[in-house]
Amino acid sequence: MEQATDLSQKVCLVTGSSRGLGRALSLEFARLGARLVINSRQSSADALADTERQIRALGAQVLSIVADVSLRADVERLAGEALARFGGVDVLVNNASALGPTPMPYLTDYPIDDFELVMRTNLIAPFMLSRALLGQMLARNSGSIINLSSDAGVVGYPTWGAYGVSKAALDQLTRTWAAELEDTGVRINSVDPGDMNTAMKRLSEPDADPSQWPDPETRLPVFVYLASDQSIGVSGQRFSAAEFKPERLPG
């Protein structure tokens, strides 16, 4: 298991890393020896700087890039700066997600501009960034792409329309790309992190007691597995972070 959790010298790019799951993932990857590329929008730049400080305190190398992944030019810049700094990216976690307007409206009343923004952030951005980094992964016959899924992409919850549609499409993107990348050494999977005590979850259910939800740090083992060499050959799968049991893995 020591080898399975060794990310030494791997370059991991985590979008939406200023807080919540993205921050928790970035810090865990840093603890395991990875070099980090972290990202947030301008509105979260201060929180991103705090994540960077925490990573540096762990002794890890880190590149912090403010970019809006819903914008094509920003995605291209994010990928370009990451490759220029580290020469390659081994692990991409497409974590950044947009919930949409709150209170969350029914689809009948959903503003079209907001619907488009959710799709650009949750679906088109992972496609663009994965595509931008895929060439260098294919050249090395190695790489892991991890997309963030949701049970809202499986079950039709009222008011979760745009978010759920984007996640359902992202799951299908993951499966299709995995089929196209078969035998290349590059793997792509999706993870449903489940309910977590994050700003997005609290925003989606403002009247709920947040203490009922686990912290993001409890959801990390499946991401570490997929980032590590232990998951070589595993592709096109949808994992539940809440149900993942490392001890059940073969070997």
Coordinates of N, CA and C in Angstrom, one line a residue:
M1 N 0.8 -1.2 0.0 CA 0.0 0.0 0.0 C 0.9 1.3 0.0
E2 N 2.1 1.1 0.5 CA 3.0 2.3 0.5 C 3.2 2.8 -0.9
Q3 N 3.4 1.9 -1.9 CA 3.6 2.3 -3.3 C 2.3 2.9 -3.8
A4 N 1.1 2.4 -3.4 CA -0.1 2.9 -3.9 C -0.4 4.3 -3.5
T5 N 0.2 4.8 -2.4 CA -0.1 6.1 -2.0 C 1.1 7.0 -2.2
D6 N 2.0 6.6 -3.0 CA 3.2 7.4 -3.2 C 3.0 8.2 -4.5
L7 N 2.9 9.5 -4.3 CA 2.8 10.4 -5.5 C 4.0 11.2 -5.7
S8 N 5.2 10.8 -5.3 CA 6.4 11.5 -5.4 C 6.7 11.9 -6.8
Q9 N 6.9 13.2 -6.9 CA 7.3 13.9 -8.2 C 6.2 13.9 -9.3
K10 N 5.0 13.3 -9.0 CA 3.9 13.4 -9.9 C 3.4 14.9 -9.9
V11 N 3.1 15.4 -11.0 CA 2.5 16.7 -11.1 C 1.0 16.6 -11.2
C12 N 0.3 17.2 -10.2 CA -1.1 17.1 -10.1 C -1.8 18.5 -10.2
L13 N -2.7 18.6 -11.2 CA -3.4 19.9 -11.4 C -4.8 19.7 -10.9
V14 N -5.2 20.5 -9.9 CA -6.5 20.5 -9.3 C -7.2 21.8 -9.5
T15 N -8.3 21.8 -10.3 CA -9.0 23.0 -10.5 C -10.0 23.3 -9.3
G16 N -10.3 24.5 -9.0 CA -11.2 24.9 -7.9 C -10.6 24.5 -6.6
S17 N -9.3 24.9 -6.4 CA -8.5 24.4 -5.2 C -8.4 25.4 -4.1
S18 N -9.2 26.4 -4.1 CA -9.1 27.5 -3.1 C -9.8 27.1 -1.8
R19 N -10.7 26.1 -1.8 CA -11.5 25.7 -0.6 C -12.1 24.4 -0.8
G20 N -12.8 23.9 0.2 CA -13.5 22.6 0.1 C -12.7 21.4 -0.4
L21 N -13.3 20.6 -1.2 CA -12.7 19.4 -1.7 C -11.4 19.7 -2.4
G22 N -11.4 20.7 -3.2 CA -10.2 21.0 -4.0 C -9.0 21.3 -3.1
R23 N -9.2 22.1 -2.1 CA -8.1 22.4 -1.2 C -7.7 21.1 -0.4
A24 N -8.6 20.3 0.1 CA -8.3 19.1 0.8 C -7.5 18.2 -0.1
L25 N -7.9 18.0 -1.4 CA -7.1 17.2 -2.3 C -5.7 17.7 -2.5
S26 N -5.6 19.0 -2.7 CA -4.3 19.6 -3.0 C -3.3 19.4 -1.9
L27 N -3.8 19.5 -0.6 CA -3.0 19.4 0.5 C -2.6 17.9 0.7
E28 N -3.6 17.0 0.5 CA -3.3 15.6 0.6 C -2.2 15.1 -0.4
F29 N -2.4 15.6 -1.7 CA -1.4 15.2 -2.7 C -0.1 15.8 -2.4
A30 N 0.0 17.0 -1.8 CA 1.3 17.5 -1.4 C 1.9 16.7 -0.3
R31 N 1.1 16.2 0.7 CA 1.7 15.4 1.7 C 2.3 14.1 1.2
L32 N 1.7 13.6 0.1 CA 2.2 12.4 -0.5 C 3.3 12.6 -1.5
G33 N 3.8 13.8 -1.6 CA 5.0 14.1 -2.4 C 4.8 14.7 -3.8
A34 N 3.5 15.0 -4.1 CA 3.3 15.5 -5.5 C 3.7 17.0 -5.6
R35 N 3.9 17.4 -6.8 CA 4.0 18.8 -7.1 C 2.7 19.3 -7.6
L36 N 2.3 20.4 -7.2 CA 0.9 20.9 -7.4 C 0.8 22.1 -8.3
V37 N -0.3 22.0 -9.1 CA -0.8 23.2 -9.8 C -2.2 23.4 -9.3
I38 N -2.4 24.6 -8.7 CA -3.7 24.9 -8.1 C -4.3 26.1 -8.8
N39 N -5.6 26.2 -8.6 CA -6.4 27.1 -9.5 C -7.6 27.6 -8.8
S40 N -8.0 28.9 -9.0 CA -9.3 29.4 -8.7 C -9.6 30.6 -9.6
R41 N -10.9 31.1 -9.5 CA -11.2 32.3 -10.1 C -10.7 33.5 -9.3
Q42 N -10.7 34.7 -9.9 CA -10.2 35.9 -9.3 C -10.9 36.2 -8.0
S43 N -12.2 35.9 -7.9 CA -13.0 36.2 -6.7 C -12.5 35.3 -5.5
S44 N -11.8 34.2 -5.8 CA -11.3 33.4 -4.7 C -9.8 33.4 -4.6
A45 N -9.2 34.5 -5.1 CA -7.7 34.5 -5.2 C -7.1 34.5 -3.8
D46 N -7.7 35.2 -2.8 CA -7.1 35.3 -1.5 C -7.1 33.9 -0.8
A47 N -8.2 33.2 -1.0 CA -8.3 31.8 -0.5 C -7.3 30.9 -1.2
L48 N -7.1 31.1 -2.5 CA -6.1 30.3 -3.2 C -4.7 30.5 -2.7
A49 N -4.4 31.8 -2.4 CA -3.1 32.1 -1.8 C -2.9 31.4 -0.5
D50 N -4.0 31.3 0.3 CA -3.8 30.6 1.6 C -3.6 29.1 1.3
T51 N -4.2 28.5 0.3 CA -4.0 27.1 0.0 C -2.5 26.9 -0.4
E52 N -2.0 27.9 -1.2 CA -0.6 27.8 -1.7 C 0.3 27.9 -0.5
R53 N 0.1 28.8 0.5 CA 0.9 28.8 1.7 C 0.9 27.5 2.5
Q54 N -0.2 26.9 2.6 CA -0.3 25.6 3.3 C 0.5 24.5 2.6
I55 N 0.4 24.5 1.3 CA 1.2 23.5 0.5 C 2.7 23.7 0.6
R56 N 3.1 25.0 0.5 CA 4.5 25.3 0.7 C 5.0 24.9 2.1
A57 N 4.2 25.1 3.1 CA 4.5 24.7 4.5 C 4.8 23.2 4.6
L58 N 4.2 22.4 3.7 CA 4.4 21.0 3.7 C 5.6 20.6 2.9
G59 N 6.3 21.6 2.3 CA 7.6 21.3 1.6 C 7.4 20.9 0.1
A60 N 6.2 21.1 -0.4 CA 5.9 20.7 -1.8 C 6.0 21.9 -2.7
Q61 N 6.4 21.6 -4.0 CA 6.4 22.6 -5.0 C 5.0 22.9 -5.4
V62 N 4.7 24.2 -5.7 CA 3.3 24.5 -6.1 C 3.3 25.7 -7.0
L63 N 2.5 25.7 -8.0 CA 2.2 26.8 -9.0 C 0.8 27.1 -8.8
S64 N 0.5 28.4 -8.5 CA -0.8 28.9 -8.3 C -1.3 29.8 -9.4
I65 N -2.4 29.5 -10.1 CA -2.8 30.2 -11.3 C -4.3 30.6 -11.1
V66 N -4.5 31.9 -11.2 CA -5.9 32.4 -11.1 C -6.4 32.4 -12.6
A67 N -7.5 31.6 -12.7 CA -8.1 31.5 -14.1 C -9.5 31.0 -13.9
D68 N -10.4 31.5 -14.8 CA -11.8 31.1 -14.9 C -11.9 29.9 -15.9
V69 N -12.1 28.7 -15.4 CA -12.1 27.6 -16.3 C -13.4 27.6 -17.2
S70 N -14.3 28.5 -17.0 CA -15.4 28.5 -17.9 C -15.1 29.3 -19.2
L71 N -13.9 29.9 -19.2 CA -13.4 30.7 -20.4 C -12.3 29.9 -21.1
R72 N -12.5 29.8 -22.4 CA -11.5 29.0 -23.2 C -10.1 29.6 -23.1
A73 N -9.9 30.9 -23.2 CA -8.6 31.5 -23.1 C -7.9 31.2 -21.8
D74 N -8.7 31.3 -20.7 CA -8.2 31.0 -19.4 C -7.7 29.5 -19.2
V75 N -8.5 28.6 -19.8 CA -8.2 27.2 -19.8 C -6.9 27.0 -20.5
E76 N -6.7 27.6 -21.7 CA -5.5 27.4 -22.5 C -4.3 28.0 -21.7
R77 N -4.5 29.1 -21.1 CA -3.4 29.7 -20.3 C -3.1 28.8 -19.1
L78 N -4.1 28.3 -18.4 CA -3.8 27.4 -17.3 C -3.0 26.2 -17.7
A79 N -3.4 25.5 -18.8 CA -2.7 24.4 -19.2 C -1.3 24.8 -19.7
G80 N -1.1 25.9 -20.4 CA 0.2 26.3 -20.9 C 1.1 26.6 -19.8
E81 N 0.7 27.3 -18.8 CA 1.6 27.7 -17.7 C 2.0 26.5 -16.9
A82 N 1.0 25.5 -16.7 CA 1.4 24.3 -16.0 C 2.5 23.5 -16.7
L83 N 2.3 23.4 -18.0 CA 3.3 22.6 -18.8 C 4.6 23.3 -18.9
A84 N 4.6 24.7 -19.0 CA 5.8 25.4 -19.0 C 6.6 25.3 -17.7
R85 N 5.9 25.2 -16.6 CA 6.6 25.2 -15.3 C 7.1 23.8 -15.0
F86 N 6.3 22.8 -15.3 CA 6.7 21.4 -14.8 C 7.0 20.5 -16.0
G87 N 6.8 20.9 -17.2 CA 7.1 20.0 -18.3 C 6.1 19.0 -18.6
G88 N 5.1 18.8 -17.7 CA 4.1 17.8 -18.0 C 3.1 17.8 -16.8
V89 N 1.9 17.2 -17.0 CA 1.0 17.0 -15.9 C 0.6 15.5 -15.9
D90 N 0.8 14.9 -14.7 CA 0.5 13.5 -14.6 C -1.0 13.2 -14.2
V91 N -1.5 14.1 -13.4 CA -2.8 13.9 -12.8 C -3.6 15.2 -13.0
L92 N -4.8 15.1 -13.5 CA -5.7 16.2 -13.7 C -7.0 15.9 -12.9
V93 N -7.4 16.7 -11.9 CA -8.6 16.6 -11.2 C -9.5 17.8 -11.6
N94 N -10.5 17.5 -12.4 CA -11.5 18.5 -12.9 C -12.5 18.7 -11.7
N95 N -12.1 19.5 -10.7 CA -12.9 19.6 -9.5 C -13.8 20.9 -9.5
A96 N -13.4 21.9 -10.2 CA -14.2 23.2 -10.2 C -15.6 22.9 -10.7
S97 N -16.6 23.4 -10.0 CA -18.0 23.2 -10.4 C -18.8 24.4 -10.1
A98 N -19.8 24.6 -10.9 CA -20.8 25.7 -10.6 C -22.1 25.2 -10.3
L99 N -22.7 25.7 -9.2 CA -24.0 25.2 -8.8 C -25.2 25.8 -9.6
G100 N -25.0 27.1 -9.9 CA -26.0 27.8 -10.6 C -26.7 28.8 -9.6
P101 N -27.7 29.5 -10.0 CA -28.3 30.5 -9.2 C -29.0 29.9 -7.9
T102 N -29.0 30.6 -6.9 CA -29.7 30.2 -5.6 C -30.6 31.4 -5.2
P103 N -31.8 31.0 -4.7 CA -32.4 29.7 -4.6 C -32.4 29.0 -6.0
M104 N -32.2 27.7 -5.9 CA -32.1 26.9 -7.2 C -33.5 26.8 -7.9
P105 N -33.6 27.3 -9.1 CA -34.9 27.3 -9.8 C -35.3 26.1 -10.5
Y106 N -36.5 25.9 -10.8 CA -37.0 24.8 -11.7 C -36.5 25.1 -13.1
L107 N -36.3 24.1 -13.9 CA -35.8 24.3 -15.3 C -36.7 25.2 -16.1
T108 N -38.0 25.2 -15.8 CA -38.9 26.1 -16.5 C -38.6 27.5 -16.3
D109 N -38.0 27.9 -15.2 CA -37.7 29.2 -14.8 C -36.2 29.5 -14.9
Y110 N -35.4 28.5 -15.3 CA -33.9 28.7 -15.3 C -33.4 29.7 -16.3
P111 N -32.7 30.7 -15.8 CA -32.2 31.7 -16.7 C -31.2 31.1 -17.7
I112 N -31.3 31.4 -18.9 CA -30.5 30.7 -20.0 C -29.0 31.0 -19.8
D113 N -28.7 32.2 -19.4 CA -27.3 32.6 -19.2 C -26.7 31.8 -18.1
D114 N -27.4 31.6 -17.0 CA -27.0 30.8 -15.9 C -26.8 29.3 -16.3
F115 N -27.8 28.8 -17.1 CA -27.7 27.4 -17.5 C -26.4 27.2 -18.4
E116 N -26.1 28.1 -19.2 CA -24.9 28.1 -20.1 C -23.7 28.1 -19.2
L117 N -23.7 28.9 -18.2 CA -22.5 29.0 -17.3 C -22.2 27.7 -16.6
V118 N -23.3 27.1 -16.1 CA -23.1 25.8 -15.4 C -22.5 24.8 -16.4
M119 N -23.0 24.8 -17.6 CA -22.5 23.8 -18.6 C -21.1 24.1 -19.0
R120 N -20.7 25.4 -19.1 CA -19.3 25.7 -19.4 C -18.4 25.3 -18.3
T121 N -18.8 25.5 -17.1 CA -17.9 25.2 -15.9 C -17.8 23.7 -15.7
N122 N -19.0 23.1 -15.7 CA -19.0 21.7 -15.2 C -18.8 20.6 -16.3
L123 N -19.0 21.0 -17.6 CA -18.8 20.1 -18.6 C -17.8 20.5 -19.7
I124 N -18.0 21.7 -20.2 CA -17.1 22.1 -21.3 C -15.7 22.4 -20.8
A125 N -15.5 22.9 -19.5 CA -14.2 23.2 -19.0 C -13.4 21.9 -18.8
P126 N -14.0 20.8 -18.2 CA -13.2 19.6 -18.1 C -12.9 19.0 -19.5
F127 N -13.7 19.2 -20.4 CA -13.4 18.7 -21.8 C -12.2 19.5 -22.3
M128 N -12.3 20.8 -22.2 CA -11.2 21.7 -22.8 C -9.9 21.4 -22.1
L129 N -9.9 21.3 -20.8 CA -8.6 21.2 -20.0 C -8.0 19.8 -20.2
S130 N -8.9 18.8 -20.2 CA -8.4 17.4 -20.5 C -7.8 17.3 -21.9
R131 N -8.5 17.9 -22.9 CA -8.0 17.9 -24.2 C -6.6 18.6 -24.3
A132 N -6.5 19.8 -23.6 CA -5.3 20.5 -23.7 C -4.1 19.8 -23.1
L133 N -4.4 18.9 -22.1 CA -3.3 18.2 -21.4 C -3.1 16.8 -22.0
L134 N -4.0 16.3 -22.8 CA -4.0 14.9 -23.2 C -2.8 14.6 -24.1
G135 N -2.4 15.5 -24.9 CA -1.3 15.2 -25.9 C 0.0 14.8 -25.2
Q136 N 0.3 15.5 -24.1 CA 1.6 15.2 -23.4 C 1.4 13.9 -22.6
M137 N 0.2 13.6 -22.1 CA 0.0 12.3 -21.5 C 0.1 11.1 -22.5
L138 N -0.5 11.3 -23.7 CA -0.4 10.3 -24.7 C 1.1 10.0 -25.1
A139 N 1.8 11.1 -25.2 CA 3.3 11.0 -25.6 C 4.0 10.2 -24.6
R140 N 3.6 10.2 -23.3 CA 4.3 9.4 -22.3 C 3.6 8.1 -22.0
N141 N 2.5 7.8 -22.6 CA 1.7 6.6 -22.4 C 1.3 6.5 -20.9
S142 N 1.0 7.6 -20.3 CA 0.7 7.6 -18.9 C -0.1 8.9 -18.5
G143 N -1.0 8.7 -17.6 CA -1.7 9.9 -17.1 C -3.1 9.5 -16.5
S144 N -3.6 10.3 -15.6 CA -4.8 10.0 -14.9 C -5.7 11.3 -14.9
I145 N -6.9 11.2 -15.4 CA -7.9 12.3 -15.4 C -9.0 11.9 -14.5
I146 N -9.4 12.7 -13.6 CA -10.4 12.4 -12.6 C -11.5 13.5 -12.7
N147 N -12.7 13.2 -13.1 CA -13.8 14.1 -13.2 C -14.7 14.0 -12.0
L148 N -15.3 15.1 -11.6 CA -16.2 15.1 -10.4 C -17.7 14.9 -10.8
S149 N -18.2 13.8 -10.4 CA -19.6 13.4 -10.7 C -20.5 13.9 -9.5
S150 N -21.7 13.4 -9.6 CA -22.7 13.7 -8.5 C -23.9 12.8 -8.7
D151 N -24.6 12.5 -7.5 CA -25.8 11.7 -7.7 C -26.9 12.5 -8.4
A152 N -26.7 13.8 -8.4 CA -27.7 14.6 -9.2 C -27.6 14.3 -10.7
G153 N -26.5 13.7 -11.1 CA -26.4 13.3 -12.5 C -27.0 11.9 -12.8
V154 N -27.5 11.3 -11.7 CA -28.1 10.0 -11.9 C -29.6 10.0 -11.5
V155 N -29.9 10.8 -10.5 CA -31.3 10.9 -10.1 C -31.8 12.3 -10.4
G156 N -33.0 12.4 -10.9 CA -33.6 13.7 -11.3 C -34.2 14.5 -10.1
Y157 N -33.4 15.2 -9.4 CA -33.8 16.0 -8.2 C -34.4 17.3 -8.7
P158 N -35.6 17.7 -8.3 CA -36.2 19.0 -8.6 C -35.2 20.1 -8.2
T159 N -35.1 21.1 -9.0 CA -34.2 22.3 -8.9 C -32.8 22.1 -9.1
W160 N -32.4 20.8 -9.2 CA -30.9 20.5 -9.5 C -30.7 20.3 -11.0
G161 N -31.6 20.8 -11.8 CA -31.6 20.5 -13.3 C -30.3 20.8 -14.0
A162 N -29.9 22.0 -14.0 CA -28.7 22.3 -14.8 C -27.4 21.6 -14.2
Y163 N -27.3 21.6 -12.9 CA -26.2 20.9 -12.3 C -26.2 19.4 -12.6
G164 N -27.4 18.8 -12.4 CA -27.5 17.4 -12.7 C -27.3 17.0 -14.2
V165 N -27.8 17.8 -15.1 CA -27.6 17.6 -16.5 C -26.1 17.7 -16.8
S166 N -25.4 18.6 -16.3 CA -24.0 18.8 -16.5 C -23.2 17.6 -16.0
K167 N -23.5 17.1 -14.9 CA -22.8 15.9 -14.3 C -23.1 14.6 -15.0
A168 N -24.4 14.5 -15.5 CA -24.7 13.3 -16.3 C -23.9 13.3 -17.6
A169 N -23.8 14.4 -18.2 CA -23.1 14.5 -19.4 C -21.6 14.3 -19.2
L170 N -21.1 14.8 -18.0 CA -19.7 14.6 -17.7 C -19.4 13.1 -17.5
D171 N -20.3 12.4 -16.9 CA -20.1 10.9 -16.7 C -20.0 10.3 -18.1
Q172 N -20.9 10.7 -19.0 CA -20.9 10.1 -20.4 C -19.6 10.5 -21.1
L173 N -19.2 11.7 -20.9 CA -17.9 12.1 -21.5 C -16.8 11.2 -21.0
T174 N -16.8 10.9 -19.7 CA -15.7 10.1 -19.1 C -15.7 8.7 -19.7
R175 N -16.9 8.1 -19.8 CA -17.0 6.8 -20.4 C -16.6 6.7 -21.9
T176 N -17.0 7.7 -22.6 CA -16.7 7.7 -24.1 C -15.2 7.9 -24.3
W177 N -14.6 8.9 -23.5 CA -13.2 9.1 -23.7 C -12.4 7.9 -23.2
A178 N -12.8 7.2 -22.2 CA -12.1 6.0 -21.7 C -12.1 5.0 -22.8
A179 N -13.2 4.8 -23.5 CA -13.2 3.9 -24.6 C -12.3 4.3 -25.8
E180 N -12.2 5.6 -26.0 CA -11.3 6.1 -27.1 C -9.8 6.0 -26.7
L181 N -9.6 6.0 -25.4 CA -8.2 6.0 -24.9 C -7.7 4.6 -24.5
E182 N -8.5 3.6 -24.8 CA -8.1 2.2 -24.4 C -6.8 1.8 -25.0
D183 N -6.0 1.2 -24.1 CA -4.6 0.8 -24.5 C -3.6 1.9 -24.8
T184 N -3.9 3.1 -24.3 CA -3.0 4.2 -24.5 C -2.1 4.4 -23.3
G185 N -2.6 3.9 -22.1 CA -1.9 4.1 -20.9 C -2.5 5.3 -20.1
V186 N -3.4 6.1 -20.7 CA -4.0 7.2 -20.1 C -5.4 6.7 -19.6
R187 N -5.7 7.0 -18.4 CA -7.0 6.5 -17.8 C -7.8 7.7 -17.4
I188 N -9.1 7.6 -17.4 CA -10.0 8.7 -17.1 C -11.2 8.0 -16.4
N189 N -11.5 8.6 -15.2 CA -12.6 8.1 -14.3 C -13.3 9.2 -13.7
S190 N -14.5 8.9 -13.2 CA -15.3 9.9 -12.5 C -15.5 9.5 -11.0
V191 N -15.7 10.5 -10.1 CA -15.9 10.2 -8.7 C -17.1 11.1 -8.2
D192 N -18.1 10.4 -7.6 CA -19.1 11.1 -6.9 C -18.7 11.2 -5.5
P193 N -18.3 12.5 -5.0 CA -17.8 12.6 -3.7 C -18.9 12.5 -2.6
G194 N -20.2 12.6 -3.0 CA -21.2 12.5 -2.0 C -21.4 13.8 -1.3
D195 N -22.3 13.8 -0.3 CA -22.6 15.0 0.5 C -21.3 15.4 1.3
M196 N -21.0 16.6 1.3 CA -19.8 17.1 2.1 C -20.2 18.5 2.7
N197 N -19.5 18.8 3.8 CA -19.7 20.1 4.4 C -18.9 21.1 3.7
T198 N -19.4 21.6 2.6 CA -18.6 22.6 1.8 C -19.5 23.8 1.6
A199 N -18.9 24.9 1.1 CA -19.7 26.1 0.8 C -20.8 25.9 -0.2
M200 N -20.5 25.1 -1.2 CA -21.5 24.8 -2.2 C -22.7 24.0 -1.6
K201 N -22.4 23.0 -0.8 CA -23.5 22.2 -0.2 C -24.3 23.1 0.7
R202 N -23.7 24.0 1.5 CA -24.4 24.8 2.4 C -25.3 25.8 1.6
L203 N -24.8 26.3 0.5 CA -25.5 27.2 -0.4 C -26.7 26.5 -1.0
S204 N -26.6 25.2 -1.3 CA -27.7 24.5 -2.0 C -28.8 24.1 -1.0
E205 N -28.4 24.0 0.3 CA -29.4 23.6 1.3 C -29.2 24.5 2.5
P206 N -29.6 25.8 2.4 CA -29.3 26.8 3.4 C -30.0 26.5 4.8
D207 N -31.1 25.8 4.7 CA -31.8 25.5 6.0 C -31.4 24.2 6.7
A208 N -30.5 23.5 6.1 CA -30.1 22.2 6.7 C -29.0 22.4 7.7
D209 N -28.8 21.5 8.6 CA -27.7 21.5 9.6 C -26.5 21.0 9.0
P210 N -25.5 21.8 8.7 CA -24.2 21.3 8.1 C -23.4 20.3 8.8
S211 N -23.7 20.2 10.1 CA -23.0 19.2 10.9 C -23.3 17.8 10.6
Q212 N -24.4 17.6 9.8 CA -24.8 16.3 9.4 C -23.9 15.8 8.2
W213 N -23.2 16.7 7.6 CA -22.4 16.3 6.4 C -20.9 16.1 6.8
P214 N -20.2 15.1 6.3 CA -18.8 14.9 6.6 C -17.9 15.9 5.9
D215 N -16.8 16.1 6.5 CA -15.8 17.0 5.9 C -15.2 16.5 4.7
P216 N -14.7 17.3 3.7 CA -14.1 16.8 2.5 C -13.0 15.9 2.7
E217 N -12.3 16.0 3.8 CA -11.1 15.2 4.1 C -11.5 13.7 4.2
T218 N -12.7 13.4 4.5 CA -13.2 12.0 4.6 C -13.3 11.3 3.2
R219 N -13.3 12.1 2.2 CA -13.6 11.6 0.8 C -12.3 11.4 0.0
L220 N -11.1 11.5 0.6 CA -9.9 11.6 -0.2 C -9.4 10.2 -0.7
P221 N -9.6 9.1 0.0 CA -8.9 7.9 -0.4 C -9.1 7.5 -1.9
V222 N -10.3 7.6 -2.4 CA -10.5 7.2 -3.8 C -9.7 8.1 -4.8
F223 N -9.6 9.4 -4.5 CA -8.8 10.3 -5.3 C -7.3 9.9 -5.3
V224 N -6.8 9.6 -4.1 CA -5.4 9.2 -4.0 C -5.2 7.9 -4.8
Y225 N -6.1 7.0 -4.7 CA -6.0 5.7 -5.5 C -6.0 6.0 -6.9
L226 N -6.9 6.8 -7.4 CA -6.9 7.1 -8.9 C -5.7 7.9 -9.4
A227 N -5.1 8.7 -8.5 CA -4.0 9.5 -8.8 C -2.7 8.7 -8.8
S228 N -2.7 7.6 -8.0 CA -1.5 6.8 -7.9 C -1.4 5.7 -8.9
D229 N -0.2 5.1 -9.0 CA 0.0 4.0 -10.0 C -0.8 2.8 -9.7
Q230 N -1.4 2.7 -8.5 CA -2.2 1.5 -8.2 C -3.4 1.4 -9.1
S231 N -3.9 2.5 -9.7 CA -5.0 2.5 -10.5 C -4.7 2.3 -12.0
I232 N -3.5 2.0 -12.3 CA -3.1 1.8 -13.7 C -4.0 0.7 -14.3
G233 N -4.6 1.0 -15.5 CA -5.4 0.0 -16.1 C -6.9 0.2 -15.8
V234 N -7.2 1.0 -14.8 CA -8.6 1.3 -14.4 C -9.1 2.5 -15.1
S235 N -10.1 2.4 -15.9 CA -10.6 3.5 -16.7 C -12.0 3.4 -17.1
G236 N -12.7 4.5 -17.2 CA -14.1 4.5 -17.6 C -15.0 4.1 -16.5
Q237 N -14.6 4.2 -15.2 CA -15.4 3.8 -14.1 C -15.9 5.0 -13.3
R238 N -17.0 4.8 -12.7 CA -17.6 5.8 -11.8 C -17.6 5.3 -10.4
F239 N -16.8 6.0 -9.5 CA -16.6 5.7 -8.1 C -17.5 6.5 -7.2
S240 N -17.9 5.9 -6.1 CA -18.5 6.6 -5.0 C -17.4 6.8 -3.9
A241 N -17.1 8.0 -3.6 CA -16.1 8.3 -2.6 C -16.5 7.8 -1.2
A242 N -17.8 7.9 -0.9 CA -18.4 7.5 0.4 C -18.3 6.0 0.6
E243 N -18.3 5.2 -0.5 CA -18.4 3.7 -0.5 C -17.0 3.1 -0.8
F244 N -16.0 3.9 -1.1 CA -14.7 3.3 -1.5 C -14.0 2.7 -0.3
K245 N -13.6 1.5 -0.5 CA -12.8 0.8 0.5 C -11.5 0.3 0.0
P246 N -10.4 1.0 0.4 CA -9.1 0.7 -0.2 C -8.7 -0.8 0.1
E247 N -9.1 -1.3 1.3 CA -8.8 -2.6 1.7 C -9.4 -3.7 0.8
R248 N -10.4 -3.3 0.0 CA -11.0 -4.3 -0.9 C -10.4 -4.4 -2.3
L249 N -9.4 -3.5 -2.5 CA -8.7 -3.5 -3.8 C -7.8 -4.8 -3.9
P250 N -7.7 -5.3 -5.1 CA -6.9 -6.5 -5.3 C -5.4 -6.2 -5.0
G251 N -4.7 -7.2 -4.4 CA -3.3 -7.0 -4.1 C -3.1 -6.3 -2.8

